[in-house]
mmCIF file of C-alpha atoms and ligand atoms in Angstrom:
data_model
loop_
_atom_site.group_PDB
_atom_site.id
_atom_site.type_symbol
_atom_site.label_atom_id
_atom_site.label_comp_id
_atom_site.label_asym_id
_atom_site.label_seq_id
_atom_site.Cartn_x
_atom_site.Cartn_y
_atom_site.Cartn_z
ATOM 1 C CA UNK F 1 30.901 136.988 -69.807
ATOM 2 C CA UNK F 2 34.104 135.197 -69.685
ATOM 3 C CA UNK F 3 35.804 131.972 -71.037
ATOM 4 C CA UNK F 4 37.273 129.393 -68.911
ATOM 5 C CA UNK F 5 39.421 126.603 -69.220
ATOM 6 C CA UNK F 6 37.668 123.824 -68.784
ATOM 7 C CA UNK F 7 40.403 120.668 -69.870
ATOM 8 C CA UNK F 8 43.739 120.606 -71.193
ATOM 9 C CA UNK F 9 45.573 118.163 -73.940
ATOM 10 C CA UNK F 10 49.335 117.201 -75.007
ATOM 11 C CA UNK F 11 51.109 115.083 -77.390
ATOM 12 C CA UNK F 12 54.477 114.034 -78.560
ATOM 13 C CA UNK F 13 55.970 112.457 -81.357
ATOM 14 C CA UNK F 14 57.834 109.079 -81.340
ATOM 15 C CA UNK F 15 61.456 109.954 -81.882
ATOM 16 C CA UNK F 16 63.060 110.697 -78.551
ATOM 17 C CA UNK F 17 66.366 112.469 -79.468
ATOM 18 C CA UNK F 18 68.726 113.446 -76.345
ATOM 19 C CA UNK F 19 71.749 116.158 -76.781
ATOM 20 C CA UNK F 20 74.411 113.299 -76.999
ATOM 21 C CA UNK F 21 72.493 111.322 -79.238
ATOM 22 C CA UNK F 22 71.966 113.847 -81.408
ATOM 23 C CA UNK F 23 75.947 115.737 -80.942
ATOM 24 C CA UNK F 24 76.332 112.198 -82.153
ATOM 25 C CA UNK F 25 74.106 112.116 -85.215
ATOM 26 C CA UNK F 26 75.431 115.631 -85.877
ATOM 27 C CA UNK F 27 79.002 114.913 -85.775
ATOM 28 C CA UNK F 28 78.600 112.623 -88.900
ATOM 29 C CA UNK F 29 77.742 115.350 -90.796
ATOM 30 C CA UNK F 30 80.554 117.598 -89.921
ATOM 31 C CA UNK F 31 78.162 119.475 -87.242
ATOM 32 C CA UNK F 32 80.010 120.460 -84.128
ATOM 33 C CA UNK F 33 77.979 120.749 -80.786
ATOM 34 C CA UNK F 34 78.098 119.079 -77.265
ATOM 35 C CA UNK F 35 75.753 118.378 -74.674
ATOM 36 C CA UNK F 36 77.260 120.808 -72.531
ATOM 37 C CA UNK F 37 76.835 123.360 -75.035
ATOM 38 C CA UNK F 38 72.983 123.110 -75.323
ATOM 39 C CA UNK F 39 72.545 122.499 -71.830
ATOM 40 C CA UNK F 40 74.453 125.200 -69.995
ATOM 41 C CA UNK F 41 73.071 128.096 -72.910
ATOM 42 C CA UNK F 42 69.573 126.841 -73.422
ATOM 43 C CA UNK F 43 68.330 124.445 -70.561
ATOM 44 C CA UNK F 44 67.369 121.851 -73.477
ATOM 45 C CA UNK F 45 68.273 118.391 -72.440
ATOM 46 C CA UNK F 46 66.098 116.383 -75.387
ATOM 47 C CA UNK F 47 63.557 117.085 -78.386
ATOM 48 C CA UNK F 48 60.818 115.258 -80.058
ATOM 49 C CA UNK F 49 60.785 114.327 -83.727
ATOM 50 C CA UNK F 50 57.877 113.287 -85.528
ATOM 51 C CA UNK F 51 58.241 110.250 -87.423
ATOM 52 C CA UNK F 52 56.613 110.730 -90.898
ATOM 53 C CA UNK F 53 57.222 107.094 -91.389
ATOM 54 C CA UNK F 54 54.269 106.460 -88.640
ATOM 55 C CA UNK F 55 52.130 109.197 -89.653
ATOM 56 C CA UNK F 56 53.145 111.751 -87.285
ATOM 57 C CA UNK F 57 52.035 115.139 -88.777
ATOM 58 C CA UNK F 58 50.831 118.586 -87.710
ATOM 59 C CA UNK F 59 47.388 117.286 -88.044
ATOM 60 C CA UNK F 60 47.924 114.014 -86.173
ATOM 61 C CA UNK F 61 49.583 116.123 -83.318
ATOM 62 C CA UNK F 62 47.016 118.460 -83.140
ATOM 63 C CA UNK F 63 44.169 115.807 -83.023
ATOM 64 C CA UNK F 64 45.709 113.631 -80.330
ATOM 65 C CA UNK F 65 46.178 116.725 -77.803
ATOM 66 C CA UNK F 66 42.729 117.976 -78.811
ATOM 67 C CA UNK F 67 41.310 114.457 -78.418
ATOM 68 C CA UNK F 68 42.951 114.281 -74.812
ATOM 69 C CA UNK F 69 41.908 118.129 -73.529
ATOM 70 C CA UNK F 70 38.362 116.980 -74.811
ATOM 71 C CA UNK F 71 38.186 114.125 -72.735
ATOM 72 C CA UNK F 72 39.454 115.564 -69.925
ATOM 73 C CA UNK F 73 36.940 118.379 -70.446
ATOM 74 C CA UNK F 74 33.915 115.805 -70.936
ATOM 75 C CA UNK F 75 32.807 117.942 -73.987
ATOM 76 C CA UNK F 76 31.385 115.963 -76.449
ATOM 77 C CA UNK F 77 32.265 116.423 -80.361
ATOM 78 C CA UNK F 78 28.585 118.134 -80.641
ATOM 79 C CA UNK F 79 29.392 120.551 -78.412
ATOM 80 C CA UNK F 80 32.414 122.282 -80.075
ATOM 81 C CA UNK F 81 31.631 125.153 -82.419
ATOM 82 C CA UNK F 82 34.752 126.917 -82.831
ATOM 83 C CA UNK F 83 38.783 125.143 -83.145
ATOM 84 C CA UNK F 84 41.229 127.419 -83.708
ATOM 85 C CA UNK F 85 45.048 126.206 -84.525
ATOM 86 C CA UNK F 86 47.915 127.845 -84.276
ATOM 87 C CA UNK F 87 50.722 126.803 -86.515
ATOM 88 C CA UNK F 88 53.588 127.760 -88.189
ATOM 89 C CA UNK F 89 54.176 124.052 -89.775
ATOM 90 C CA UNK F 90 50.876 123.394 -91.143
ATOM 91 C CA UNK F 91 51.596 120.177 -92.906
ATOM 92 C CA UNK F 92 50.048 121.579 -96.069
ATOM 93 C CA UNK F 93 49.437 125.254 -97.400
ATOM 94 C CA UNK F 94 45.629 124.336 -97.162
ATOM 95 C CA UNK F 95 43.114 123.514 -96.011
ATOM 96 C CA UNK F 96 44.363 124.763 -92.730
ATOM 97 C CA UNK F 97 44.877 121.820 -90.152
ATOM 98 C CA UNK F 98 42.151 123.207 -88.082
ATOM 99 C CA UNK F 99 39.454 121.940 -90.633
ATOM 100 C CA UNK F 100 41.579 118.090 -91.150
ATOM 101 C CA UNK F 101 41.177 118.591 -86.801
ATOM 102 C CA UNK F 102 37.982 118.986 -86.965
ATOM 103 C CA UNK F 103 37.318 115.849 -89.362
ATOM 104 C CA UNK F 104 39.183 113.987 -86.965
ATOM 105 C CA UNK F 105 36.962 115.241 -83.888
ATOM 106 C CA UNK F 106 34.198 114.575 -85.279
ATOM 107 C CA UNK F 107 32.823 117.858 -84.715
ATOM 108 C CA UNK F 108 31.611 119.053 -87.929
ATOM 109 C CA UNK F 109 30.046 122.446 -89.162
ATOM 110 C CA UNK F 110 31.615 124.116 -86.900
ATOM 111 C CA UNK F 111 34.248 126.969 -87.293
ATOM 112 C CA UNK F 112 37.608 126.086 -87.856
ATOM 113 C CA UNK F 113 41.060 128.045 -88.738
ATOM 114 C CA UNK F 114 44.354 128.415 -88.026
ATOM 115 C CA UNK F 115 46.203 131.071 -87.157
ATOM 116 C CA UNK F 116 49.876 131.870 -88.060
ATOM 117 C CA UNK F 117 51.915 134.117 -85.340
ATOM 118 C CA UNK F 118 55.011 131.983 -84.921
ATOM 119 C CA UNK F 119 55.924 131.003 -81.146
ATOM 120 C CA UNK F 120 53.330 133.563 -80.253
ATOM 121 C CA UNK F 121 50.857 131.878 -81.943
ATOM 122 C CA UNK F 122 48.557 129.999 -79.362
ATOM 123 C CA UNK F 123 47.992 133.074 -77.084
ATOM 124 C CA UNK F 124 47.198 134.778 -80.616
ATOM 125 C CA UNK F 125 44.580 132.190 -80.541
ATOM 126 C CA UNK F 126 43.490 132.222 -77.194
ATOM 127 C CA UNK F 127 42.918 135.786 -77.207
ATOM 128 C CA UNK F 128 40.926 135.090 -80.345
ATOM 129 C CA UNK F 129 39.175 132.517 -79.096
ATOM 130 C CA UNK F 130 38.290 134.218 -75.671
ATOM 131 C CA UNK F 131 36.913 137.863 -77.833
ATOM 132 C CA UNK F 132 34.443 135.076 -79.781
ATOM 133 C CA UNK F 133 33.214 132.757 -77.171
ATOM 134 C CA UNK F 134 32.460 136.338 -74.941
ATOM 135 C CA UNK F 135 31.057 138.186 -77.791
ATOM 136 C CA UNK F 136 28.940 134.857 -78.691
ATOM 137 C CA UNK F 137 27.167 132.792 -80.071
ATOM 138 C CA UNK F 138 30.435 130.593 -79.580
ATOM 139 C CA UNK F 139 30.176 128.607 -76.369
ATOM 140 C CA UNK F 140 32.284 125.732 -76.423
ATOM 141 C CA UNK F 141 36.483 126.089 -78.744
ATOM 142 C CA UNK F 142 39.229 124.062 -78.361
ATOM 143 C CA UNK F 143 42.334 125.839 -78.977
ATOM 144 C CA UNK F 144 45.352 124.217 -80.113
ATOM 145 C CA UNK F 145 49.356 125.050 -80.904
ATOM 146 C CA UNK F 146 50.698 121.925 -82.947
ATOM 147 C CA UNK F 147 54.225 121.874 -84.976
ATOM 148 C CA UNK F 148 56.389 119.820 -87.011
ATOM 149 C CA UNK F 149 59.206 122.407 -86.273
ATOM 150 C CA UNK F 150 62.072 119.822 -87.605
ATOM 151 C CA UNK F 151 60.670 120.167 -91.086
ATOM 152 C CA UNK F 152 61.799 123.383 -91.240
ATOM 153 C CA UNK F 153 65.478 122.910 -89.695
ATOM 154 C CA UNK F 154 68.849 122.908 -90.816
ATOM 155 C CA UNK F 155 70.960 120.241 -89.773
ATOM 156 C CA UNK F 156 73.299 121.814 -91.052
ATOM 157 C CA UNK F 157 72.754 125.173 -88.470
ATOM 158 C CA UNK F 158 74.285 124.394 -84.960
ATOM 159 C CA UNK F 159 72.943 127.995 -83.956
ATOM 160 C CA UNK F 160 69.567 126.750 -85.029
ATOM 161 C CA UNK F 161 69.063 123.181 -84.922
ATOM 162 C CA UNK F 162 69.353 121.622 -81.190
ATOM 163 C CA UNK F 163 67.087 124.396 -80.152
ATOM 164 C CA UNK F 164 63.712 123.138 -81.890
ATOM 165 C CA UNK F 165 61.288 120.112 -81.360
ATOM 166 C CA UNK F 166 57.616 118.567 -82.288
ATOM 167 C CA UNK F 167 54.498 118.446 -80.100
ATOM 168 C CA UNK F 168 51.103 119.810 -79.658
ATOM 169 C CA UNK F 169 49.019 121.124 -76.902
ATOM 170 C CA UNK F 170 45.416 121.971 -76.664
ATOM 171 C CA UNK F 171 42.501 123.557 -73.734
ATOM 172 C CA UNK F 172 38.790 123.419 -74.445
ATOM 173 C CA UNK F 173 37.290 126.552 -73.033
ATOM 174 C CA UNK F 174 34.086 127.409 -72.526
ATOM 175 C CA UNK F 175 31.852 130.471 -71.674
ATOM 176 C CA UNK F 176 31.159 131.307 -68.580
ATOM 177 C CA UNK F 177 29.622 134.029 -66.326
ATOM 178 C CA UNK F 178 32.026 133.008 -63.849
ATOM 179 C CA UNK F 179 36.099 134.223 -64.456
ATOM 180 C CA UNK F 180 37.861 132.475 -66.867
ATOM 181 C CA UNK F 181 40.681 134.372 -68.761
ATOM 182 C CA UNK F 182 40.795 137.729 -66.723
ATOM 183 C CA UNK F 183 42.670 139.644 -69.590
ATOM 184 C CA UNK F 184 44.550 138.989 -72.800
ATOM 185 C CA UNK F 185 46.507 140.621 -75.070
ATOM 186 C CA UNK F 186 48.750 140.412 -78.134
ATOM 187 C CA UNK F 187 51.369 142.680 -79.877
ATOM 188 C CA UNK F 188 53.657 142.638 -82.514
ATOM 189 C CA UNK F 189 56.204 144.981 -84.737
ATOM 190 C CA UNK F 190 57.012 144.443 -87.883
ATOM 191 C CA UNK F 191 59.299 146.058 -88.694
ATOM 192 C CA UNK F 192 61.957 143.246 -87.729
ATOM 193 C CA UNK F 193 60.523 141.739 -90.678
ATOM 194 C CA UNK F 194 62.498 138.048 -91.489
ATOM 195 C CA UNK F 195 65.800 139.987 -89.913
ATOM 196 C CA UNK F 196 66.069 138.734 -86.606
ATOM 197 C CA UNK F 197 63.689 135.379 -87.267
ATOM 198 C CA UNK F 198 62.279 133.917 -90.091
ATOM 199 C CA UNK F 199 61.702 131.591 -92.682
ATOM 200 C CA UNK F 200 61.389 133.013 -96.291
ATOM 201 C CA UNK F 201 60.476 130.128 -98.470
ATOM 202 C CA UNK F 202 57.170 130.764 -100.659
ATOM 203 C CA UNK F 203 55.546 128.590 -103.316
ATOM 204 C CA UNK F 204 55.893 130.727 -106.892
ATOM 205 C CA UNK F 205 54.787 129.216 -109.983
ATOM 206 C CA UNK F 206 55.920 125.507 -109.321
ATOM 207 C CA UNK F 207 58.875 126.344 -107.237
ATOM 208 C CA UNK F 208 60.226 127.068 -103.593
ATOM 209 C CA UNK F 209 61.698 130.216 -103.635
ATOM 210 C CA UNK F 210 63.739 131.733 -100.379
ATOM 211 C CA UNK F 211 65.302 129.756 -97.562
ATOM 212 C CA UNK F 212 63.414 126.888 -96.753
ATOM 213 C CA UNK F 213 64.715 126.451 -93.532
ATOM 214 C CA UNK F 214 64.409 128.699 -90.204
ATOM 215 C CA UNK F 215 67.081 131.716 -89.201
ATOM 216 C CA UNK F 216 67.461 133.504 -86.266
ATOM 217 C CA UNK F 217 70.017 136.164 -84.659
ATOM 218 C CA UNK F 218 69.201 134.580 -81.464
ATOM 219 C CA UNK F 219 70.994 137.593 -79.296
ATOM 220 C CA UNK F 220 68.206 139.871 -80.764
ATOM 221 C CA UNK F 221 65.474 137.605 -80.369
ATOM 222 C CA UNK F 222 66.707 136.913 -76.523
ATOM 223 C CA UNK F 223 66.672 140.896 -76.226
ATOM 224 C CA UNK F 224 63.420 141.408 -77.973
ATOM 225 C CA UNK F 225 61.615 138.162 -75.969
ATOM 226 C CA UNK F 226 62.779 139.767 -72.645
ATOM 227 C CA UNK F 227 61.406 142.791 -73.149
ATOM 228 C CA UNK F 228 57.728 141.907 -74.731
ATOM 229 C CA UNK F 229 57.398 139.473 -72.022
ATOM 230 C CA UNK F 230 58.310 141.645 -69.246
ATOM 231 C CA UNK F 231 55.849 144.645 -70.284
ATOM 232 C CA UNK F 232 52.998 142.575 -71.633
ATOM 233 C CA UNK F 233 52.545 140.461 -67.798
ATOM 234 C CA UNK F 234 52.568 144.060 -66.182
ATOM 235 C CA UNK F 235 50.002 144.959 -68.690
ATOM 236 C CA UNK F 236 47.484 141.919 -68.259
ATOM 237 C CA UNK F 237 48.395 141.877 -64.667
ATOM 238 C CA UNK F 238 46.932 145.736 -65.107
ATOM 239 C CA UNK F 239 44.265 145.018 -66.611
ATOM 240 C CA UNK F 240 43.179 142.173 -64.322
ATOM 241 C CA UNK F 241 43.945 144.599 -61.587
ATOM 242 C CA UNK F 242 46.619 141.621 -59.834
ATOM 243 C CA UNK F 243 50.418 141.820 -59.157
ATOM 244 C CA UNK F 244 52.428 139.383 -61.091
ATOM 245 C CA UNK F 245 54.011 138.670 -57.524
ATOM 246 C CA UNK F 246 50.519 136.881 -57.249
ATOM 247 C CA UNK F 247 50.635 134.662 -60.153
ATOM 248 C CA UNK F 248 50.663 130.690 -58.702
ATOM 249 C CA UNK F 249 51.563 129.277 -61.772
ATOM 250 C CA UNK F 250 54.035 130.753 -64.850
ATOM 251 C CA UNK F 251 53.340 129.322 -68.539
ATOM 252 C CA UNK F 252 56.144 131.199 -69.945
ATOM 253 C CA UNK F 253 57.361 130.330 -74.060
ATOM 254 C CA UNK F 254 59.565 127.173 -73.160
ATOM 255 C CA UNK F 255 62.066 128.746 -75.604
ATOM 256 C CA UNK F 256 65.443 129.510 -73.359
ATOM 257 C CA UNK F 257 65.402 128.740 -69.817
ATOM 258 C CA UNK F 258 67.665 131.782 -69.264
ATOM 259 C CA UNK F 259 65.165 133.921 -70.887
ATOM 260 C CA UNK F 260 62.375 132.277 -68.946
ATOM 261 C CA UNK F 261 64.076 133.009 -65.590
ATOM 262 C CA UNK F 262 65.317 136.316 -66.492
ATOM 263 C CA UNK F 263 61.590 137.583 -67.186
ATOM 264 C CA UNK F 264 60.236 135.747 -63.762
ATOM 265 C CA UNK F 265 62.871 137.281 -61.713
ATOM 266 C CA UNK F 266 61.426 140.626 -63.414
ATOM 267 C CA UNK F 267 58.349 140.170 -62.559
ATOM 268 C CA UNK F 268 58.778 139.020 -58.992
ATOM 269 C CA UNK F 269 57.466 135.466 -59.521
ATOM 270 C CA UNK F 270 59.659 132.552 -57.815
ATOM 271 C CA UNK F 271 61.318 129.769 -59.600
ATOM 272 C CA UNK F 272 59.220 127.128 -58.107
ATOM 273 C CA UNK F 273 56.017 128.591 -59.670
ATOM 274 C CA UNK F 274 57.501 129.075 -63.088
ATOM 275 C CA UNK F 275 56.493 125.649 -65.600
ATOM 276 C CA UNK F 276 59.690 124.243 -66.922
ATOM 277 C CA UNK F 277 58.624 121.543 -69.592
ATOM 278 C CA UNK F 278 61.571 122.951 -71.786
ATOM 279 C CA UNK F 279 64.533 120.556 -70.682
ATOM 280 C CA UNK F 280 61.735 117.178 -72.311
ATOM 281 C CA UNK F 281 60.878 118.367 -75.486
ATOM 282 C CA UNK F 282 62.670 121.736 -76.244
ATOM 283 C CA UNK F 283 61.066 124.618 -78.329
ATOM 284 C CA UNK F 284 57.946 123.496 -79.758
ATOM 285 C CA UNK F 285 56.783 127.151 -80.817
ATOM 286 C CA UNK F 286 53.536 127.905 -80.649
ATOM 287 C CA UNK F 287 53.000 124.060 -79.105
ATOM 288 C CA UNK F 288 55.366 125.208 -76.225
ATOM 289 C CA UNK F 289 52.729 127.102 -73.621
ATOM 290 C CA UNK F 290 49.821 124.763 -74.075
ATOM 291 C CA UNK F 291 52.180 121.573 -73.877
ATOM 292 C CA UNK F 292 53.545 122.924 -70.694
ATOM 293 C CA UNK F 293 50.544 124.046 -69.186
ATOM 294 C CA UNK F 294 48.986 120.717 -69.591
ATOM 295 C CA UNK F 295 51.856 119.164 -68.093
ATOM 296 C CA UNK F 296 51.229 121.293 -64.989
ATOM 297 C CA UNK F 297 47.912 120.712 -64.809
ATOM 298 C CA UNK F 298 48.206 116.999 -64.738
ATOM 299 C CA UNK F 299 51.016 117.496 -61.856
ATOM 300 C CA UNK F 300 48.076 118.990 -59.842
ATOM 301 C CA UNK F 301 50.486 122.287 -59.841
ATOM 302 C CA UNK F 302 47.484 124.467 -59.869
ATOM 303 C CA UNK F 303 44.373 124.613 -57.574
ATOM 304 C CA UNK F 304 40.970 126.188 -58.882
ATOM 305 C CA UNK F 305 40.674 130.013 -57.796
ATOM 306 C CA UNK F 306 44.827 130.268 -58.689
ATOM 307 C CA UNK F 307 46.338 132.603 -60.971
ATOM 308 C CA UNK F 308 47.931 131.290 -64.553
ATOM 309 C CA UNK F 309 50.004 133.677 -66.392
ATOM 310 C CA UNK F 310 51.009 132.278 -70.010
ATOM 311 C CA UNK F 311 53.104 133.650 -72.341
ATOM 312 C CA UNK F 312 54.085 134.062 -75.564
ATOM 313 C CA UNK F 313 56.465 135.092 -78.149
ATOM 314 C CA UNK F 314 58.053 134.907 -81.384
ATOM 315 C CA UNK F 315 58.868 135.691 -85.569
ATOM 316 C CA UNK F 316 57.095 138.637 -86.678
ATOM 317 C CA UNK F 317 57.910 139.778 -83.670
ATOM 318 C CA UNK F 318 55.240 139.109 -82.338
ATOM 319 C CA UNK F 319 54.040 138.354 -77.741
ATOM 320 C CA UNK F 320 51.481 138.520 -75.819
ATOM 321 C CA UNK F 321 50.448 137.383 -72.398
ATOM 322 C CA UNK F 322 47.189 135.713 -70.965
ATOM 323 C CA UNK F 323 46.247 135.646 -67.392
ATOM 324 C CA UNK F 324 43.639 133.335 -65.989
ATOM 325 C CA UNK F 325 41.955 132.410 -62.963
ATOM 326 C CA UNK F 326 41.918 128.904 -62.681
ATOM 327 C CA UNK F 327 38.591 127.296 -62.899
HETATM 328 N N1 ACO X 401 76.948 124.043 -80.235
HETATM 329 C C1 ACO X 401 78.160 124.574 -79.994
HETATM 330 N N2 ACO X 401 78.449 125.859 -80.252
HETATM 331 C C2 ACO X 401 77.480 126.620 -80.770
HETATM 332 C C3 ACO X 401 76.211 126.124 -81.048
HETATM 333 C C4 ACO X 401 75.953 124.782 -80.754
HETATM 334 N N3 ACO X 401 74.759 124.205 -80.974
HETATM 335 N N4 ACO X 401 75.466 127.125 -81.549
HETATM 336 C C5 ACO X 401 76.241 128.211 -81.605
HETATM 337 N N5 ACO X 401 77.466 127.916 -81.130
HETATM 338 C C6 ACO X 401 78.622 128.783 -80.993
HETATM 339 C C7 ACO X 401 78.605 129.940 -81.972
HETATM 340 O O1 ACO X 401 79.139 129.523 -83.204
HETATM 341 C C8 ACO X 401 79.479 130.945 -81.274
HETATM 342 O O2 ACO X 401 80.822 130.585 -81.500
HETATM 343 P P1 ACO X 401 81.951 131.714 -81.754
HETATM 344 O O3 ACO X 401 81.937 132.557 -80.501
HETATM 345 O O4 ACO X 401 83.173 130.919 -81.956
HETATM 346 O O5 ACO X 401 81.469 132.463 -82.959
HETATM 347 C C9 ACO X 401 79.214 130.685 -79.794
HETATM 348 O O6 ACO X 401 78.582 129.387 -79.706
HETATM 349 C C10 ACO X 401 78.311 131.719 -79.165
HETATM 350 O O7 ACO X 401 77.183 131.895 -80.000
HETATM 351 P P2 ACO X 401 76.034 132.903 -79.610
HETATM 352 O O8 ACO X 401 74.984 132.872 -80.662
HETATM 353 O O9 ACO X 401 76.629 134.203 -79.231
HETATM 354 O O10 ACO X 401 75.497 132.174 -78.291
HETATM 355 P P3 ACO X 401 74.520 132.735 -77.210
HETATM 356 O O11 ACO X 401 75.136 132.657 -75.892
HETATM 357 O O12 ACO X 401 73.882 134.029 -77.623
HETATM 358 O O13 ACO X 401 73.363 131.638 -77.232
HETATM 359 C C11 ACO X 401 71.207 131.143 -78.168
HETATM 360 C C12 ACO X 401 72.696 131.351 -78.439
HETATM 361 C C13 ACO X 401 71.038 129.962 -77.233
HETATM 362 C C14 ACO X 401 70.491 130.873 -79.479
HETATM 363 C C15 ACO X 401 70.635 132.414 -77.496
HETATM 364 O O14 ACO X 401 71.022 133.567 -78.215
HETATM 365 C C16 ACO X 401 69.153 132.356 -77.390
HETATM 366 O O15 ACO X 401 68.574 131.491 -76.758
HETATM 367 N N6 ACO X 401 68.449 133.324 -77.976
HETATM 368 C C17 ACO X 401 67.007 133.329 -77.975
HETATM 369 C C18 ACO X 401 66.528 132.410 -79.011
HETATM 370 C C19 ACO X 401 65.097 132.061 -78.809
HETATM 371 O O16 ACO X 401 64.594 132.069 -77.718
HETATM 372 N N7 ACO X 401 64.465 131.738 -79.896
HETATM 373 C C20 ACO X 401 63.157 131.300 -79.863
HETATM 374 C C21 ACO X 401 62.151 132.400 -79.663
HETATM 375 S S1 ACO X 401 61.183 132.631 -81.002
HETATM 376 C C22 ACO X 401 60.739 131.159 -81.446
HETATM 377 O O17 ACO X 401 60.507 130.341 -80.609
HETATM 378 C C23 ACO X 401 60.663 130.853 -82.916
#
């Protein structure tokens, strides 16, 4: 048994922000940065903001690019017994935003939770998502990666702030007999704890305690990313007994084009195969791999019998890579 994706879904908040225009808004705070800057270390050209003012939340992220993978599926609500979200922005501490999804689908009674691995978190779910619908009775899951990442910035960061934006992506997969996801797997070590990435606010008796906002040492994170990514695409790529030389299309984390290229040339896959959504909407976390896989899949860059190789990684640390055959 296998699962297979069978439609893909993406959304993006209202507030186009380019580098200038936001040097610009950053520079009246005392914030120095240029688009030259961002552009020549990062490859991000814009970001997405949700606009609270319009009702642009986790949730209402999440639901549009589930809404659109669904249709594009032609599943009907009825049909879905299992949504799985992966968030690090949840707009609430509960219920999880997989269970205000599924309200908004329509589909209810059927299982629905989130799941919290940072940047890493949709091929978290995916992998979880792919060991239930195998192992039944789930036959039909959307799986979804939705953040309000500029909640949790500091515009007062540089090293932080232009790196982040808002979005959500989503696939509907369903079991199959016929290949599907080939293999999957996710890692982590914790023993970077919040040292290299994190966020440390908790709720305690009434009050936010910790940093509220997100940190990174962004030279260990590039180090760390490299590395996770490299050896978990050989190992999925073992598994599925392929060479990542093979791969047709590469979902990597749109987190740093220079990582993203770095870790292709690695793995012996050319430039024109890698997805490069990143320059649009900039790091959406664990939004980033479905957003940009949907984007390829509407640009008719993959053909059915192809192989997909997506990526993650992020806080915790945590990575993992997914490779697919392309229904
Ligand atoms: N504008 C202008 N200057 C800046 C900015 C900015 N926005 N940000 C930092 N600088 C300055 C620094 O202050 C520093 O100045 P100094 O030399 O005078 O002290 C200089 O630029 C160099 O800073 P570095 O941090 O060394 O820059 P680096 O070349 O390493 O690039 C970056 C930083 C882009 C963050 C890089 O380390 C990186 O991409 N790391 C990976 C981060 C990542 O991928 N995170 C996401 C993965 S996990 C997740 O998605 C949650």
């Amino acid at each position: 048994m296998y699962s297979r994706v069978i439609g893909t879904g993406s959304a993006l908040p209202s507030m186009a922000l380019s580098n200038e225009g936001f040097a610009k808004q950053l520079a009246e705070v005392g914030v120095e940065t240029s688009d030259e800057w961002i552009r020549s270390r990062t490859g991000i050209e814009n970001r997405y903001f949700a606009d609270a003012s319009k009702g642009e939340t986790t949730t209402s992220l999440a639901t549009l690019a589930a809404q659109r993978a669904v249709e594009a599926a032609g599943v009907t609500a009825s049909e879905i017994d299992l949504i799985i979200v992966a968030t690090t922005t949840p707009d609430m501490v509960f219920p999880s935003v997989a269970c205000r999804v599924q309200a908004a689908l329509g589909a209810k009674g059927c299982a629905a939770f989130d799941v919290q691995a940072v940047c890493a978190g949709f091929i978290y779910a995916l992998n979880a998502a792919d060991a239930m619908l195998r192992a039944g009775p789930y036959r039909c899951a959307v799986v979804i990666g939705a953040e309000v990442m500029s909640r949790v910035l500091d515009m007062s960061d540089r090293s932080t702030c232009v790196l982040f934006g808002d979005g959500a992506g989503a696939v509907v997969l369903r079991s199959s007999s016929d290949p599907g996801i080939l293999a999957a797997r996710m890692y982590a070590d914790g023993q970077y704890d919040d040292k290299v990435l994190g966020l440390t606010a908790s709720l305690n008796h009434g009050r936010i305690e910790g940093d509220p906002f997100l940190r990174m040492d962004g030279r260990q994170v590039f180090r760390l990313a490299v590395e996770g990514l490299v050896n978990s695409a050989r190992e999925v790529a073992n598994l599925a007994c392929v060479h990542t030389e093979d791969v047709a299309l590469f979902v990597p984390h749109q987190a740093n084009l220079r990582i993203m290229t770095m870790v292709a040339n690695k793995l012996g896959i050319p430039d024109d195969r890698m997805v490069k959504t990143l320059a649009e909407h900039g790091n959406t976390s664990a939004a980033s791999v479905p957003l940009a896989l949907d984007r390829a899949v509407r640009a008719g860059m993959v053909k059915p019998g192809e192989l997909v190789l997506l990526q993650g990684v992020g806080a915790g640390m945590a990575w993992g890579s997914a490779l697919i055959r392309w229904a």
